[in-house]
Protein backbone atom coordinates (compact mmCIF):
# COMPACT_ATOMS: atom_id res chain seq x y z
CA UNK A 1 0.00 0.00 0.00
CA UNK A 2 1.10 3.56 -0.61
CA UNK A 3 1.13 5.95 2.33
CA UNK A 4 -2.02 7.64 1.06
CA UNK A 5 -3.85 4.31 0.76
CA UNK A 6 -2.70 3.26 4.22
CA UNK A 7 -3.70 6.62 5.71
CA UNK A 8 -7.12 6.55 4.03
CA UNK A 9 -7.82 3.05 5.32
CA UNK A 10 -6.69 3.84 8.84
CA UNK A 11 -8.60 7.11 9.21
CA UNK A 12 -11.73 5.41 7.91
CA UNK A 13 -11.29 2.72 10.57
CA UNK A 14 -10.43 4.74 13.69
CA UNK A 15 -10.68 8.47 12.94
CA UNK A 16 -8.10 11.22 12.61
CA UNK A 17 -6.02 11.24 15.78
CA UNK A 18 -2.26 11.29 15.30
CA UNK A 19 -0.28 10.51 18.47
CA UNK A 20 3.01 12.34 18.74
CA UNK A 21 5.84 10.45 20.40
CA UNK A 22 7.88 13.16 22.14
CA UNK A 23 9.48 11.33 25.08
CA UNK A 24 11.09 13.50 27.75
CA UNK A 25 13.88 11.60 29.44
CA UNK A 26 13.67 13.86 32.51
CA UNK A 27 10.22 12.39 33.18
CA UNK A 28 11.83 8.96 33.47
CA UNK A 29 14.64 9.56 35.97
CA UNK A 30 16.93 10.36 32.99
CA UNK A 31 17.12 6.66 32.20
CA UNK A 32 16.85 5.70 28.56
CA UNK A 33 15.72 2.15 29.34
CA UNK A 34 12.77 3.54 31.30
CA UNK A 35 11.84 5.77 28.35
CA UNK A 36 11.83 2.81 26.01
CA UNK A 37 9.79 0.60 28.33
CA UNK A 38 7.27 3.42 28.67
CA UNK A 39 6.99 3.86 24.89
CA UNK A 40 6.45 0.13 24.40
CA UNK A 41 3.48 0.19 26.77
CA UNK A 42 2.16 3.46 25.38
CA UNK A 43 2.11 2.20 21.79
CA UNK A 44 0.35 -1.01 22.83
CA UNK A 45 -2.25 0.86 24.91
CA UNK A 46 -3.03 3.68 22.48
CA UNK A 47 -2.76 1.86 19.13
CA UNK A 48 -6.54 1.16 18.94
CA UNK A 49 -7.16 4.92 18.86
CA UNK A 50 -4.29 6.00 16.58
CA UNK A 51 -4.70 6.89 12.94
CA UNK A 52 -0.92 7.43 12.93
CA UNK A 53 2.04 7.73 15.25
CA UNK A 54 4.40 10.67 14.83
CA UNK A 55 7.81 10.12 16.45
CA UNK A 56 9.64 13.44 16.84
CA UNK A 57 13.24 12.64 15.99
CA UNK A 58 14.68 15.47 18.10
CA UNK A 59 13.60 13.88 21.36
CA UNK A 60 15.46 10.71 20.44
CA UNK A 61 18.48 12.34 18.80
CA UNK A 62 19.07 14.46 21.92
CA UNK A 63 19.94 11.22 23.73
CA UNK A 64 22.81 10.43 21.38
CA UNK A 65 23.47 7.11 19.70
CA UNK A 66 21.42 5.24 22.31
CA UNK A 67 18.48 7.49 21.56
CA UNK A 68 18.72 6.93 17.82
CA UNK A 69 18.87 3.17 18.35
CA UNK A 70 15.81 3.47 20.58
CA UNK A 71 13.99 5.33 17.81
CA UNK A 72 14.74 2.48 15.40
CA UNK A 73 13.36 -0.05 17.87
CA UNK A 74 10.35 2.10 18.72
CA UNK A 75 9.13 2.48 15.14
CA UNK A 76 9.62 -1.25 14.63
CA UNK A 77 7.05 -1.85 17.40
CA UNK A 78 4.30 0.19 15.72
CA UNK A 79 1.70 -2.14 14.14
CA UNK A 80 2.13 -2.36 10.38
CA UNK A 81 -1.39 -1.09 9.64
CA UNK A 82 -0.74 2.22 11.45
CA UNK A 83 1.15 4.84 9.40
CA UNK A 84 4.39 6.24 10.80
CA UNK A 85 4.91 9.96 10.21
CA UNK A 86 8.49 10.77 11.10
CA UNK A 87 8.79 14.35 12.31
CA UNK A 88 12.26 15.43 11.16
CA UNK A 89 11.68 18.65 9.17
CA UNK A 90 14.67 17.92 6.95
CA UNK A 91 15.86 20.48 4.41
CA UNK A 92 18.79 20.21 2.05
CA UNK A 93 19.53 19.64 -1.63
CA UNK A 94 20.83 16.98 -3.96
CA UNK A 95 22.77 14.03 -2.63
CA UNK A 96 22.56 15.22 0.99
CA UNK A 97 18.76 15.22 0.88
CA UNK A 98 18.77 11.83 -0.82
CA UNK A 99 20.78 10.45 2.12
CA UNK A 100 18.20 11.92 4.51
CA UNK A 101 15.49 10.10 2.54
CA UNK A 102 17.35 6.80 2.88
CA UNK A 103 17.68 7.31 6.63
CA UNK A 104 13.98 8.11 7.04
CA UNK A 105 12.45 5.51 4.77
CA UNK A 106 14.86 2.59 5.05
CA UNK A 107 16.39 2.71 8.52
CA UNK A 108 13.49 4.34 10.34
CA UNK A 109 10.70 2.69 8.33
CA UNK A 110 8.71 5.90 7.96
CA UNK A 111 5.66 5.96 5.74
CA UNK A 112 5.78 9.76 5.65
CA UNK A 113 8.02 12.60 6.82
CA UNK A 114 7.83 16.29 7.59
CA UNK A 115 10.02 18.52 5.42
CA UNK A 116 11.03 22.17 5.43
CA UNK A 117 10.46 23.34 1.82
CA UNK A 118 11.96 26.81 2.06
CA UNK A 119 15.11 25.91 0.10
CA UNK A 120 12.83 25.41 -2.90
CA UNK A 121 11.22 22.66 -4.95
CA UNK A 122 14.48 20.93 -5.80
CA UNK A 123 15.11 20.43 -2.09
CA UNK A 124 12.14 18.08 -1.79
CA UNK A 125 12.72 16.18 -5.04
CA UNK A 126 14.84 13.37 -3.52
CA UNK A 127 11.89 12.62 -1.22
CA UNK A 128 9.35 13.09 -4.03
CA UNK A 129 11.19 10.55 -6.18
CA UNK A 130 11.66 7.93 -3.50
CA UNK A 131 9.92 4.72 -4.66
CA UNK A 132 7.05 3.10 -2.88
CA UNK A 133 4.44 5.83 -2.61
CA UNK A 134 5.69 7.66 0.47
CA UNK A 135 4.11 10.76 2.00
CA UNK A 136 5.58 14.22 2.49
CA UNK A 137 4.19 16.90 4.78
CA UNK A 138 5.63 20.29 3.90
CA UNK A 139 5.74 23.00 6.55
CA UNK A 140 3.20 25.55 5.33
CA UNK A 141 1.60 27.46 8.20
CA UNK A 142 2.84 26.20 11.53
CA UNK A 143 1.33 26.67 14.98
CA UNK A 144 4.09 28.79 16.54
CA UNK A 145 3.68 32.57 16.80
CA UNK A 146 6.80 33.10 14.68
CA UNK A 147 5.05 31.57 11.68
CA UNK A 148 3.89 35.09 10.86
CA UNK A 149 7.50 36.16 10.28
CA UNK A 150 7.65 34.39 6.90
CA UNK A 151 4.78 32.06 6.20
CA UNK A 152 2.10 34.73 5.80
CA UNK A 153 4.26 37.15 3.82
CA UNK A 154 2.83 38.15 0.45
CA UNK A 155 4.89 36.90 -2.50
CA UNK A 156 3.66 38.01 -5.92
CA UNK A 157 0.20 38.56 -4.50
CA UNK A 158 -0.06 35.30 -2.55
CA UNK A 159 0.93 34.34 0.99
CA UNK A 160 4.05 32.21 1.11
CA UNK A 161 2.17 29.25 2.58
CA UNK A 162 0.05 29.19 -0.58
CA UNK A 163 3.20 29.03 -2.70
CA UNK A 164 4.29 26.02 -0.64
CA UNK A 165 0.88 24.43 -1.21
CA UNK A 166 1.36 24.78 -4.98
CA UNK A 167 4.19 22.23 -4.75
CA UNK A 168 1.55 19.53 -4.24
CA UNK A 169 -0.13 20.16 -7.58
CA UNK A 170 3.25 20.51 -9.28
CA UNK A 171 4.32 17.10 -7.96
CA UNK A 172 1.00 15.51 -8.95
CA UNK A 173 1.25 16.90 -12.49
CA UNK A 174 4.71 15.34 -12.78
CA UNK A 175 3.48 11.94 -11.54
CA UNK A 176 6.04 11.84 -8.74
CA UNK A 177 5.88 8.63 -6.65
CA UNK A 178 5.31 10.40 -3.32
CA UNK A 179 2.17 12.27 -2.28
CA UNK A 180 2.40 15.78 -0.85
CA UNK A 181 0.49 17.16 2.12
CA UNK A 182 0.96 20.18 4.34
CA UNK A 183 1.63 20.96 7.98
CA UNK A 184 -0.96 23.54 9.07
CA UNK A 185 -1.17 24.38 12.77
CA UNK A 186 -4.61 24.18 14.32
CA UNK A 187 -4.14 27.70 15.69
CA UNK A 188 -3.93 28.88 12.06
CA UNK A 189 -6.43 26.51 10.43
CA UNK A 190 -9.24 28.99 9.92
CA UNK A 191 -11.53 29.16 6.92
CA UNK A 192 -9.47 31.98 5.40
CA UNK A 193 -6.46 29.63 5.23
CA UNK A 194 -8.18 26.36 4.35
CA UNK A 195 -9.98 27.95 1.41
CA UNK A 196 -6.64 28.98 -0.10
CA UNK A 197 -4.94 25.59 -0.07
CA UNK A 198 -5.81 22.47 -2.09
CA UNK A 199 -7.76 19.58 -0.65
CA UNK A 200 -4.74 17.45 0.19
CA UNK A 201 -3.79 15.64 3.41
CA UNK A 202 -3.00 17.96 6.29
CA UNK A 203 -0.97 17.24 9.39
CA UNK A 204 -2.50 19.52 12.01
CA UNK A 205 -0.60 20.03 15.27
CA UNK A 206 -1.76 22.30 18.05
CA UNK A 207 -4.56 20.42 19.82
CA UNK A 208 -4.07 19.95 23.54
CA UNK A 209 -1.11 21.72 25.16
CA UNK A 210 -0.87 24.30 22.35
CA UNK A 211 -4.48 25.34 22.76
CA UNK A 212 -5.81 24.87 19.23
CA UNK A 213 -9.56 24.96 18.67
CA UNK A 214 -11.19 22.18 16.64
CA UNK A 215 -14.11 24.48 15.82
CA UNK A 216 -11.92 26.01 13.14
CA UNK A 217 -12.17 22.74 11.19
CA UNK A 218 -15.90 22.30 11.59
CA UNK A 219 -16.81 24.70 8.79
CA UNK A 220 -14.44 23.18 6.25
CA UNK A 221 -15.60 20.74 3.61
CA UNK A 222 -12.37 18.90 2.90
CA UNK A 223 -12.30 15.28 1.77
CA UNK A 224 -8.61 14.38 2.01
CA UNK A 225 -7.66 12.34 5.10
CA UNK A 226 -6.25 14.70 7.71
CA UNK A 227 -4.26 13.93 10.85
CA UNK A 228 -4.76 15.99 13.99
CA UNK A 229 -1.80 15.56 16.29
CA UNK A 230 -1.68 15.43 20.08
CA UNK A 231 1.62 14.74 21.82
CA UNK A 232 2.04 15.83 25.45
CA UNK A 233 -1.67 15.65 26.18
CA UNK A 234 -1.59 11.92 25.57
CA UNK A 235 1.86 10.64 26.43
CA UNK A 236 2.02 12.54 29.73
CA UNK A 237 -1.59 12.79 30.92
CA UNK A 238 -2.73 14.46 34.09
CA UNK A 239 -3.03 12.69 37.41
CA UNK A 240 -5.57 9.90 37.42
CA UNK A 241 -5.56 9.53 33.63
CA UNK A 242 -3.77 7.05 31.39
CA UNK A 243 -2.46 7.60 27.85
CA UNK A 244 -5.19 5.28 26.61
CA UNK A 245 -7.83 7.39 28.41
CA UNK A 246 -6.56 10.55 26.79
CA UNK A 247 -6.18 8.97 23.35
CA UNK A 248 -9.82 7.89 23.48
CA UNK A 249 -10.82 11.36 24.73
CA UNK A 250 -9.08 13.19 21.91
CA UNK A 251 -10.19 10.68 19.27
CA UNK A 252 -13.82 11.27 20.27
CA UNK A 253 -13.35 15.04 20.49
CA UNK A 254 -11.92 15.12 16.98
CA UNK A 255 -14.65 12.86 15.62
CA UNK A 256 -17.35 15.08 17.11
CA UNK A 257 -15.81 18.23 15.63
CA UNK A 258 -15.34 16.76 12.17
CA UNK A 259 -18.89 15.41 12.14
CA UNK A 260 -20.06 19.03 12.14
CA UNK A 261 -18.36 19.82 8.84
CA UNK A 262 -20.71 21.42 6.39
mmCIF file of C-alpha atoms in Angstrom:
data_model
loop_
_atom_site.group_PDB
_atom_site.id
_atom_site.type_symbol
_atom_site.label_atom_id
_atom_site.label_comp_id
_atom_site.label_asym_id
_atom_site.label_seq_id
_atom_site.Cartn_x
_atom_site.Cartn_y
_atom_site.Cartn_z
ATOM 1 C CA UNK A 1 0.000 0.000 0.000
ATOM 2 C CA UNK A 2 1.099 3.565 -0.611
ATOM 3 C CA UNK A 3 1.131 5.952 2.326
ATOM 4 C CA UNK A 4 -2.020 7.644 1.062
ATOM 5 C CA UNK A 5 -3.846 4.315 0.762
ATOM 6 C CA UNK A 6 -2.701 3.264 4.215
ATOM 7 C CA UNK A 7 -3.704 6.622 5.709
ATOM 8 C CA UNK A 8 -7.117 6.554 4.034
ATOM 9 C CA UNK A 9 -7.822 3.054 5.325
ATOM 10 C CA UNK A 10 -6.695 3.844 8.844
ATOM 11 C CA UNK A 11 -8.605 7.111 9.209
ATOM 12 C CA UNK A 12 -11.734 5.412 7.908
ATOM 13 C CA UNK A 13 -11.295 2.723 10.570
ATOM 14 C CA UNK A 14 -10.427 4.735 13.686
ATOM 15 C CA UNK A 15 -10.684 8.467 12.943
ATOM 16 C CA UNK A 16 -8.098 11.223 12.606
ATOM 17 C CA UNK A 17 -6.016 11.241 15.777
ATOM 18 C CA UNK A 18 -2.255 11.287 15.303
ATOM 19 C CA UNK A 19 -0.280 10.512 18.467
ATOM 20 C CA UNK A 20 3.008 12.341 18.745
ATOM 21 C CA UNK A 21 5.836 10.450 20.399
ATOM 22 C CA UNK A 22 7.883 13.162 22.138
ATOM 23 C CA UNK A 23 9.484 11.325 25.079
ATOM 24 C CA UNK A 24 11.090 13.496 27.745
ATOM 25 C CA UNK A 25 13.880 11.603 29.441
ATOM 26 C CA UNK A 26 13.674 13.862 32.505
ATOM 27 C CA UNK A 27 10.222 12.393 33.178
ATOM 28 C CA UNK A 28 11.826 8.959 33.474
ATOM 29 C CA UNK A 29 14.640 9.557 35.971
ATOM 30 C CA UNK A 30 16.925 10.358 32.990
ATOM 31 C CA UNK A 31 17.120 6.656 32.200
ATOM 32 C CA UNK A 32 16.845 5.695 28.558
ATOM 33 C CA UNK A 33 15.718 2.154 29.337
ATOM 34 C CA UNK A 34 12.766 3.540 31.304
ATOM 35 C CA UNK A 35 11.840 5.769 28.349
ATOM 36 C CA UNK A 36 11.828 2.806 26.013
ATOM 37 C CA UNK A 37 9.794 0.605 28.333
ATOM 38 C CA UNK A 38 7.266 3.417 28.671
ATOM 39 C CA UNK A 39 6.989 3.859 24.890
ATOM 40 C CA UNK A 40 6.453 0.127 24.395
ATOM 41 C CA UNK A 41 3.477 0.185 26.774
ATOM 42 C CA UNK A 42 2.164 3.461 25.376
ATOM 43 C CA UNK A 43 2.115 2.201 21.790
ATOM 44 C CA UNK A 44 0.346 -1.007 22.833
ATOM 45 C CA UNK A 45 -2.248 0.857 24.907
ATOM 46 C CA UNK A 46 -3.029 3.679 22.481
ATOM 47 C CA UNK A 47 -2.764 1.864 19.130
ATOM 48 C CA UNK A 48 -6.535 1.159 18.938
ATOM 49 C CA UNK A 49 -7.157 4.919 18.860
ATOM 50 C CA UNK A 50 -4.288 5.998 16.579
ATOM 51 C CA UNK A 51 -4.701 6.885 12.937
ATOM 52 C CA UNK A 52 -0.922 7.429 12.930
ATOM 53 C CA UNK A 53 2.035 7.726 15.246
ATOM 54 C CA UNK A 54 4.398 10.674 14.829
ATOM 55 C CA UNK A 55 7.813 10.121 16.454
ATOM 56 C CA UNK A 56 9.640 13.437 16.839
ATOM 57 C CA UNK A 57 13.239 12.640 15.993
ATOM 58 C CA UNK A 58 14.676 15.470 18.097
ATOM 59 C CA UNK A 59 13.597 13.875 21.364
ATOM 60 C CA UNK A 60 15.457 10.706 20.438
ATOM 61 C CA UNK A 61 18.485 12.341 18.805
ATOM 62 C CA UNK A 62 19.070 14.456 21.917
ATOM 63 C CA UNK A 63 19.941 11.223 23.734
ATOM 64 C CA UNK A 64 22.808 10.430 21.381
ATOM 65 C CA UNK A 65 23.473 7.106 19.699
ATOM 66 C CA UNK A 66 21.415 5.242 22.314
ATOM 67 C CA UNK A 67 18.476 7.494 21.556
ATOM 68 C CA UNK A 68 18.715 6.929 17.819
ATOM 69 C CA UNK A 69 18.870 3.174 18.352
ATOM 70 C CA UNK A 70 15.807 3.472 20.582
ATOM 71 C CA UNK A 71 13.985 5.333 17.808
ATOM 72 C CA UNK A 72 14.738 2.481 15.400
ATOM 73 C CA UNK A 73 13.360 -0.054 17.867
ATOM 74 C CA UNK A 74 10.350 2.103 18.717
ATOM 75 C CA UNK A 75 9.131 2.475 15.136
ATOM 76 C CA UNK A 76 9.616 -1.253 14.633
ATOM 77 C CA UNK A 77 7.046 -1.845 17.395
ATOM 78 C CA UNK A 78 4.302 0.187 15.724
ATOM 79 C CA UNK A 79 1.700 -2.141 14.140
ATOM 80 C CA UNK A 80 2.126 -2.358 10.379
ATOM 81 C CA UNK A 81 -1.389 -1.088 9.639
ATOM 82 C CA UNK A 82 -0.738 2.216 11.449
ATOM 83 C CA UNK A 83 1.147 4.843 9.397
ATOM 84 C CA UNK A 84 4.387 6.240 10.801
ATOM 85 C CA UNK A 85 4.907 9.955 10.210
ATOM 86 C CA UNK A 86 8.494 10.771 11.105
ATOM 87 C CA UNK A 87 8.786 14.353 12.312
ATOM 88 C CA UNK A 88 12.258 15.426 11.162
ATOM 89 C CA UNK A 89 11.676 18.654 9.165
ATOM 90 C CA UNK A 90 14.672 17.916 6.950
ATOM 91 C CA UNK A 91 15.858 20.483 4.413
ATOM 92 C CA UNK A 92 18.794 20.215 2.045
ATOM 93 C CA UNK A 93 19.534 19.639 -1.628
ATOM 94 C CA UNK A 94 20.831 16.983 -3.959
ATOM 95 C CA UNK A 95 22.767 14.034 -2.627
ATOM 96 C CA UNK A 96 22.555 15.217 0.990
ATOM 97 C CA UNK A 97 18.764 15.225 0.877
ATOM 98 C CA UNK A 98 18.774 11.831 -0.821
ATOM 99 C CA UNK A 99 20.775 10.448 2.125
ATOM 100 C CA UNK A 100 18.195 11.918 4.511
ATOM 101 C CA UNK A 101 15.485 10.096 2.542
ATOM 102 C CA UNK A 102 17.352 6.800 2.881
ATOM 103 C CA UNK A 103 17.675 7.314 6.635
ATOM 104 C CA UNK A 104 13.984 8.113 7.041
ATOM 105 C CA UNK A 105 12.452 5.511 4.772
ATOM 106 C CA UNK A 106 14.859 2.588 5.048
ATOM 107 C CA UNK A 107 16.392 2.707 8.517
ATOM 108 C CA UNK A 108 13.489 4.343 10.344
ATOM 109 C CA UNK A 109 10.702 2.686 8.329
ATOM 110 C CA UNK A 110 8.715 5.898 7.965
ATOM 111 C CA UNK A 111 5.660 5.960 5.743
ATOM 112 C CA UNK A 112 5.783 9.762 5.647
ATOM 113 C CA UNK A 113 8.023 12.596 6.823
ATOM 114 C CA UNK A 114 7.827 16.289 7.591
ATOM 115 C CA UNK A 115 10.021 18.516 5.419
ATOM 116 C CA UNK A 116 11.026 22.170 5.426
ATOM 117 C CA UNK A 117 10.455 23.341 1.816
ATOM 118 C CA UNK A 118 11.959 26.810 2.057
ATOM 119 C CA UNK A 119 15.109 25.909 0.095
ATOM 120 C CA UNK A 120 12.826 25.406 -2.905
ATOM 121 C CA UNK A 121 11.218 22.662 -4.952
ATOM 122 C CA UNK A 122 14.475 20.929 -5.801
ATOM 123 C CA UNK A 123 15.114 20.431 -2.089
ATOM 124 C CA UNK A 124 12.138 18.079 -1.794
ATOM 125 C CA UNK A 125 12.718 16.182 -5.044
ATOM 126 C CA UNK A 126 14.839 13.370 -3.515
ATOM 127 C CA UNK A 127 11.892 12.618 -1.222
ATOM 128 C CA UNK A 128 9.355 13.093 -4.026
ATOM 129 C CA UNK A 129 11.185 10.553 -6.175
ATOM 130 C CA UNK A 130 11.661 7.929 -3.503
ATOM 131 C CA UNK A 131 9.925 4.724 -4.662
ATOM 132 C CA UNK A 132 7.046 3.095 -2.880
ATOM 133 C CA UNK A 133 4.441 5.828 -2.614
ATOM 134 C CA UNK A 134 5.689 7.657 0.470
ATOM 135 C CA UNK A 135 4.109 10.756 2.001
ATOM 136 C CA UNK A 136 5.581 14.216 2.491
ATOM 137 C CA UNK A 137 4.188 16.903 4.776
ATOM 138 C CA UNK A 138 5.626 20.292 3.905
ATOM 139 C CA UNK A 139 5.743 23.002 6.546
ATOM 140 C CA UNK A 140 3.205 25.547 5.326
ATOM 141 C CA UNK A 141 1.597 27.457 8.195
ATOM 142 C CA UNK A 142 2.836 26.203 11.531
ATOM 143 C CA UNK A 143 1.329 26.668 14.979
ATOM 144 C CA UNK A 144 4.092 28.786 16.541
ATOM 145 C CA UNK A 145 3.678 32.568 16.802
ATOM 146 C CA UNK A 146 6.796 33.105 14.683
ATOM 147 C CA UNK A 147 5.052 31.565 11.683
ATOM 148 C CA UNK A 148 3.889 35.087 10.863
ATOM 149 C CA UNK A 149 7.505 36.163 10.278
ATOM 150 C CA UNK A 150 7.655 34.392 6.902
ATOM 151 C CA UNK A 151 4.775 32.057 6.200
ATOM 152 C CA UNK A 152 2.102 34.734 5.803
ATOM 153 C CA UNK A 153 4.259 37.154 3.824
ATOM 154 C CA UNK A 154 2.833 38.151 0.452
ATOM 155 C CA UNK A 155 4.885 36.895 -2.497
ATOM 156 C CA UNK A 156 3.661 38.011 -5.924
ATOM 157 C CA UNK A 157 0.202 38.557 -4.498
ATOM 158 C CA UNK A 158 -0.058 35.304 -2.552
ATOM 159 C CA UNK A 159 0.934 34.341 0.987
ATOM 160 C CA UNK A 160 4.055 32.206 1.106
ATOM 161 C CA UNK A 161 2.171 29.253 2.583
ATOM 162 C CA UNK A 162 0.051 29.187 -0.578
ATOM 163 C CA UNK A 163 3.205 29.032 -2.698
ATOM 164 C CA UNK A 164 4.287 26.022 -0.643
ATOM 165 C CA UNK A 165 0.879 24.432 -1.213
ATOM 166 C CA UNK A 166 1.365 24.776 -4.980
ATOM 167 C CA UNK A 167 4.194 22.229 -4.750
ATOM 168 C CA UNK A 168 1.547 19.532 -4.239
ATOM 169 C CA UNK A 169 -0.132 20.162 -7.581
ATOM 170 C CA UNK A 170 3.247 20.506 -9.275
ATOM 171 C CA UNK A 171 4.320 17.101 -7.963
ATOM 172 C CA UNK A 172 1.004 15.513 -8.948
ATOM 173 C CA UNK A 173 1.254 16.905 -12.494
ATOM 174 C CA UNK A 174 4.710 15.340 -12.778
ATOM 175 C CA UNK A 175 3.476 11.938 -11.539
ATOM 176 C CA UNK A 176 6.035 11.842 -8.737
ATOM 177 C CA UNK A 177 5.876 8.632 -6.651
ATOM 178 C CA UNK A 178 5.313 10.399 -3.315
ATOM 179 C CA UNK A 179 2.174 12.268 -2.280
ATOM 180 C CA UNK A 180 2.402 15.777 -0.848
ATOM 181 C CA UNK A 181 0.493 17.156 2.118
ATOM 182 C CA UNK A 182 0.965 20.182 4.343
ATOM 183 C CA UNK A 183 1.626 20.963 7.983
ATOM 184 C CA UNK A 184 -0.961 23.537 9.074
ATOM 185 C CA UNK A 185 -1.175 24.377 12.766
ATOM 186 C CA UNK A 186 -4.612 24.181 14.317
ATOM 187 C CA UNK A 187 -4.143 27.699 15.686
ATOM 188 C CA UNK A 188 -3.933 28.883 12.062
ATOM 189 C CA UNK A 189 -6.427 26.515 10.425
ATOM 190 C CA UNK A 190 -9.242 28.989 9.918
ATOM 191 C CA UNK A 191 -11.535 29.156 6.921
ATOM 192 C CA UNK A 192 -9.469 31.975 5.396
ATOM 193 C CA UNK A 193 -6.463 29.626 5.227
ATOM 194 C CA UNK A 194 -8.180 26.356 4.351
ATOM 195 C CA UNK A 195 -9.975 27.946 1.409
ATOM 196 C CA UNK A 196 -6.641 28.983 -0.097
ATOM 197 C CA UNK A 197 -4.938 25.588 -0.071
ATOM 198 C CA UNK A 198 -5.807 22.473 -2.089
ATOM 199 C CA UNK A 199 -7.759 19.576 -0.650
ATOM 200 C CA UNK A 200 -4.736 17.453 0.185
ATOM 201 C CA UNK A 201 -3.786 15.645 3.407
ATOM 202 C CA UNK A 202 -2.998 17.963 6.285
ATOM 203 C CA UNK A 203 -0.967 17.243 9.394
ATOM 204 C CA UNK A 204 -2.503 19.521 12.013
ATOM 205 C CA UNK A 205 -0.599 20.031 15.268
ATOM 206 C CA UNK A 206 -1.765 22.302 18.050
ATOM 207 C CA UNK A 207 -4.561 20.420 19.824
ATOM 208 C CA UNK A 208 -4.065 19.952 23.541
ATOM 209 C CA UNK A 209 -1.113 21.721 25.159
ATOM 210 C CA UNK A 210 -0.871 24.299 22.353
ATOM 211 C CA UNK A 211 -4.483 25.339 22.761
ATOM 212 C CA UNK A 212 -5.806 24.871 19.228
ATOM 213 C CA UNK A 213 -9.565 24.956 18.665
ATOM 214 C CA UNK A 214 -11.189 22.181 16.638
ATOM 215 C CA UNK A 215 -14.115 24.478 15.821
ATOM 216 C CA UNK A 216 -11.920 26.014 13.142
ATOM 217 C CA UNK A 217 -12.173 22.743 11.191
ATOM 218 C CA UNK A 218 -15.903 22.305 11.592
ATOM 219 C CA UNK A 219 -16.806 24.701 8.793
ATOM 220 C CA UNK A 220 -14.442 23.179 6.250
ATOM 221 C CA UNK A 221 -15.596 20.737 3.609
ATOM 222 C CA UNK A 222 -12.366 18.896 2.897
ATOM 223 C CA UNK A 223 -12.295 15.275 1.769
ATOM 224 C CA UNK A 224 -8.608 14.379 2.009
ATOM 225 C CA UNK A 225 -7.663 12.343 5.099
ATOM 226 C CA UNK A 226 -6.254 14.699 7.706
ATOM 227 C CA UNK A 227 -4.263 13.931 10.848
ATOM 228 C CA UNK A 228 -4.760 15.988 13.991
ATOM 229 C CA UNK A 229 -1.801 15.564 16.294
ATOM 230 C CA UNK A 230 -1.683 15.432 20.083
ATOM 231 C CA UNK A 231 1.621 14.743 21.822
ATOM 232 C CA UNK A 232 2.040 15.828 25.448
ATOM 233 C CA UNK A 233 -1.668 15.648 26.177
ATOM 234 C CA UNK A 234 -1.587 11.916 25.566
ATOM 235 C CA UNK A 235 1.861 10.641 26.431
ATOM 236 C CA UNK A 236 2.022 12.545 29.729
ATOM 237 C CA UNK A 237 -1.586 12.789 30.916
ATOM 238 C CA UNK A 238 -2.726 14.456 34.086
ATOM 239 C CA UNK A 239 -3.026 12.692 37.409
ATOM 240 C CA UNK A 240 -5.566 9.902 37.422
ATOM 241 C CA UNK A 241 -5.558 9.526 33.633
ATOM 242 C CA UNK A 242 -3.768 7.054 31.394
ATOM 243 C CA UNK A 243 -2.456 7.596 27.848
ATOM 244 C CA UNK A 244 -5.193 5.278 26.610
ATOM 245 C CA UNK A 245 -7.831 7.386 28.409
ATOM 246 C CA UNK A 246 -6.564 10.550 26.786
ATOM 247 C CA UNK A 247 -6.181 8.969 23.350
ATOM 248 C CA UNK A 248 -9.818 7.892 23.475
ATOM 249 C CA UNK A 249 -10.823 11.356 24.729
ATOM 250 C CA UNK A 250 -9.076 13.190 21.909
ATOM 251 C CA UNK A 251 -10.192 10.683 19.274
ATOM 252 C CA UNK A 252 -13.816 11.265 20.272
ATOM 253 C CA UNK A 253 -13.353 15.038 20.489
ATOM 254 C CA UNK A 254 -11.923 15.121 16.979
ATOM 255 C CA UNK A 255 -14.654 12.861 15.615
ATOM 256 C CA UNK A 256 -17.354 15.076 17.107
ATOM 257 C CA UNK A 257 -15.814 18.233 15.634
ATOM 258 C CA UNK A 258 -15.344 16.757 12.166
ATOM 259 C CA UNK A 259 -18.889 15.412 12.142
ATOM 260 C CA UNK A 260 -20.062 19.026 12.137
ATOM 261 C CA UNK A 261 -18.363 19.816 8.840
ATOM 262 C CA UNK A 262 -20.709 21.421 6.394
#
